[in-house]
Tab-separated table of C-alpha atoms in Angstrom:
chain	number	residue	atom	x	y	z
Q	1	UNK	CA	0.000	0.000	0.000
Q	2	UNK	CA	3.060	2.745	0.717
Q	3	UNK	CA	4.598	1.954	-2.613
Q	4	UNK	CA	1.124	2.463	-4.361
Q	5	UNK	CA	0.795	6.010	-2.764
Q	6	UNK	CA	4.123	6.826	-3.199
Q	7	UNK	CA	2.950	6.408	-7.181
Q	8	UNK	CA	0.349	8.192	-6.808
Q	9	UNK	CA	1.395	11.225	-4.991
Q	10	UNK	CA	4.286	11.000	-7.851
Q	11	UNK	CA	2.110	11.125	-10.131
Q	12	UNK	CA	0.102	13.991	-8.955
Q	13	UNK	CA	3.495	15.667	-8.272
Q	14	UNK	CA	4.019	15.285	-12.609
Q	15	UNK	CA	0.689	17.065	-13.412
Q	16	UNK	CA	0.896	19.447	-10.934
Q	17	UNK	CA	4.905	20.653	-12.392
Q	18	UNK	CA	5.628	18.789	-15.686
Q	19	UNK	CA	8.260	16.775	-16.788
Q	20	UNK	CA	10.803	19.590	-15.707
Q	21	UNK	CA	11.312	18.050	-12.291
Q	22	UNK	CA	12.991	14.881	-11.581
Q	23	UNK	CA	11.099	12.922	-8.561
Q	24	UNK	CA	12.865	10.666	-6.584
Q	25	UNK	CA	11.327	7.834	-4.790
Q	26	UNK	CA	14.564	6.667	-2.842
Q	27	UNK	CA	16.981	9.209	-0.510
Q	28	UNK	CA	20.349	9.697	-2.432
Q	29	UNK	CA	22.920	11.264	-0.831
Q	30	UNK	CA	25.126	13.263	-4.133
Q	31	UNK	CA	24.401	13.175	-7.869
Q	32	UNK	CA	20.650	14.421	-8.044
Q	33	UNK	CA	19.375	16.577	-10.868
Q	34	UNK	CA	17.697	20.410	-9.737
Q	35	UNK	CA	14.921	21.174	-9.344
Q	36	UNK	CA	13.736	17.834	-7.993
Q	37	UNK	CA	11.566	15.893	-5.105
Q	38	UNK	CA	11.965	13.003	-2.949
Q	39	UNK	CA	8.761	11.624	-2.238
Q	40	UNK	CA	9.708	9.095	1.216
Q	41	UNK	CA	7.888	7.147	3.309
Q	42	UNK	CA	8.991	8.523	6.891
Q	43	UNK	CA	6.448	7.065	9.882
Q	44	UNK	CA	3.548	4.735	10.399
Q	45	UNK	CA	0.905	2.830	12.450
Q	46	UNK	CA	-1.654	0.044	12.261
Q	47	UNK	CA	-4.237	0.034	14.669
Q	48	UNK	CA	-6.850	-2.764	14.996
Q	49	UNK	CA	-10.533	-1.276	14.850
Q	50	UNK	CA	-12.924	-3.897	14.494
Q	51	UNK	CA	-12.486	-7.166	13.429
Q	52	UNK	CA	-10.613	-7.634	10.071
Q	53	UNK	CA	-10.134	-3.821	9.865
Q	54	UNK	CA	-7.113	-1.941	10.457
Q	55	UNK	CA	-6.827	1.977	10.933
Q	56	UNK	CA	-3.317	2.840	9.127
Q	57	UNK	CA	-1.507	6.373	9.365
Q	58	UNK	CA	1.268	7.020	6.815
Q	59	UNK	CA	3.270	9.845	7.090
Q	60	UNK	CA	5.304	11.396	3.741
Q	61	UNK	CA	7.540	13.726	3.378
Q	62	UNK	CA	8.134	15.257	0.098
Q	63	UNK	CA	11.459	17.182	-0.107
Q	64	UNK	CA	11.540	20.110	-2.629
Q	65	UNK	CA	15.395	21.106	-4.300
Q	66	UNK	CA	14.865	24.270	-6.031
Q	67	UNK	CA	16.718	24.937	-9.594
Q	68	UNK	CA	18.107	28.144	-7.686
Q	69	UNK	CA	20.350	28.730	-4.701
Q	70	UNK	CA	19.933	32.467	-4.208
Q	71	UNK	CA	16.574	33.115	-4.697
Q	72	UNK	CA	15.771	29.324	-2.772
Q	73	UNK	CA	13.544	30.791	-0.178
Q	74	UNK	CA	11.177	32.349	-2.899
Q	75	UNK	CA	11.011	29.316	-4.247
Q	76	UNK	CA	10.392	26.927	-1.487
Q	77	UNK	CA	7.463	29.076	-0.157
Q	78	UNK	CA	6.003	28.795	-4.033
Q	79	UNK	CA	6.081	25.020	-4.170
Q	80	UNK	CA	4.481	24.771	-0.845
Q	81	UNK	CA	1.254	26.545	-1.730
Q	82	UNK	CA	0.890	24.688	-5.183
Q	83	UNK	CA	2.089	21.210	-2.988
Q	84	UNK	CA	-0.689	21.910	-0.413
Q	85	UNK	CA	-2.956	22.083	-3.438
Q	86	UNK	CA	-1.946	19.509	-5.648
Q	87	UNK	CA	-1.517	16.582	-2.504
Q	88	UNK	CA	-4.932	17.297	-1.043
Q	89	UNK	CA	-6.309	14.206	-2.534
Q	90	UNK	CA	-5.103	11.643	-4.397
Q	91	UNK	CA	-5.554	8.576	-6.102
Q	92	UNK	CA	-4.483	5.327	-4.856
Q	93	UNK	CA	-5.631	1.696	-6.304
Q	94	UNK	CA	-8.567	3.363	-7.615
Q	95	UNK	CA	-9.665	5.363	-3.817
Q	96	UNK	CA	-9.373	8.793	-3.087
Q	97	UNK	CA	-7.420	9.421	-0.356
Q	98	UNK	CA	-7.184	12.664	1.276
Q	99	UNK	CA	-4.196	14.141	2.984
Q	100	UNK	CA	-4.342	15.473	5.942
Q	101	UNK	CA	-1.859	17.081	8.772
Q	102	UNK	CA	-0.209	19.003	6.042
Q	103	UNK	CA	2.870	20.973	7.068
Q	104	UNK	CA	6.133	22.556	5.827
Q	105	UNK	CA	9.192	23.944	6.872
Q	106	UNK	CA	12.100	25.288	4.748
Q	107	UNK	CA	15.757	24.571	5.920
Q	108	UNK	CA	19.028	25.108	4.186
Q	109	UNK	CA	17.690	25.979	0.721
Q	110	UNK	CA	15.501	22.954	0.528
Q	111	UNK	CA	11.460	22.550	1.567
Q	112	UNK	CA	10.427	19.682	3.634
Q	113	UNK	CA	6.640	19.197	3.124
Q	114	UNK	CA	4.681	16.730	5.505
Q	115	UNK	CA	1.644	15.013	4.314
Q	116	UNK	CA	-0.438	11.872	5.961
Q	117	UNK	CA	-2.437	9.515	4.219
Q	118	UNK	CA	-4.429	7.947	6.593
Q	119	UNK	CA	-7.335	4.985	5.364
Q	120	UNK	CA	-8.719	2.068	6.670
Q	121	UNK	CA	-7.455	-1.272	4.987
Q	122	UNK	CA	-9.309	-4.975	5.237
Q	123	UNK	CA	-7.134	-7.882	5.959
Q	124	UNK	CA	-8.974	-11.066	4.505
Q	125	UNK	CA	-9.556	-13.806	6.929
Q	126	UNK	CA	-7.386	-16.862	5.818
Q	127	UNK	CA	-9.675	-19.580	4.387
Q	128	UNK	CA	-10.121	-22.386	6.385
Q	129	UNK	CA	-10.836	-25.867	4.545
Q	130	UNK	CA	-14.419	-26.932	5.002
Q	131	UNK	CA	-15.158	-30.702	5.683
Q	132	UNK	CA	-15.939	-32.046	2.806
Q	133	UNK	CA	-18.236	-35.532	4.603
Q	134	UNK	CA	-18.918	-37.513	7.306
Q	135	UNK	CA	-20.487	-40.793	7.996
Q	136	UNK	CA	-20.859	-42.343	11.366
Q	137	UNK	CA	-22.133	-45.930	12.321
Q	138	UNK	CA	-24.500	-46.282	15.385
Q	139	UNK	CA	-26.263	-49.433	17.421
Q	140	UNK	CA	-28.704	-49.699	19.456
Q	141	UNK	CA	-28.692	-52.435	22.246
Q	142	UNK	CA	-32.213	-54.063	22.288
């Protein structure tokens, strides 16, 4: 389920600012392209509800590189708004999903953008065999 709203909030990050932007999907440390995002799973839970039903919190962090160091502050605080926008809901295996607990914070030239995508998920009971037959003998003392 992560990696399949990972895709989606990639995919929501390439119609919201073109093919101009490289998204990454895994943390690299040197040799990334500007401008650019990292789109990373950072926290979860599962909670048990009822049942087969489990409450899950997933909390993302999108990372936003701007193309330009000096004027990197402008920038940040313009790919917030249009990130607050374009991450409000998404589409994930067919569901929307909205995100919620949206919050930002820009630190050494770079914007840190924190998103959850919280949703209930059903595990399926395992199947059991069913018996199949039974036949029994009885007697009866007379």
């Amino acid at each position: 389920m992560i990696n399949s709203i990972i895709d989606s909030v990639s995919a929501s990050l390439r119609a919201e600012f073109g093919d101009s932007f490289t998204i990454y999907t895994e943390s690299l440390e040197q040799g990334f392209e500007r401008p650019c995002f990292f789109v990373l799973c950072v926290g979860g839970a599962n909670q048990l509800t009822r049942g087969n039903r489990y409450f899950r919190e997933n909390q993302f962090c999108i990372r936003y590189v701007p193309i330009s160091r000096e004027q990197a502050d402008k920038e940040c605080n313009a790919a917030a708004e249009r990130l607050s926008l374009c991450l409000e809901q998404i589409v994930v295996s067919g569901d929307s999903v909205r995100g919620t607990k949206m919050k930002w914070a820009a630190a050494d030239g770079k914007l840190n953008f924190y998103v959850n995508y919280d949703l209930f998920v059903y595990r399926e009971k395992d199947a059991v065999p069913v018996m199949e037959e039974i036949s029994m003998e009885t007697s009866m003392k007379a």
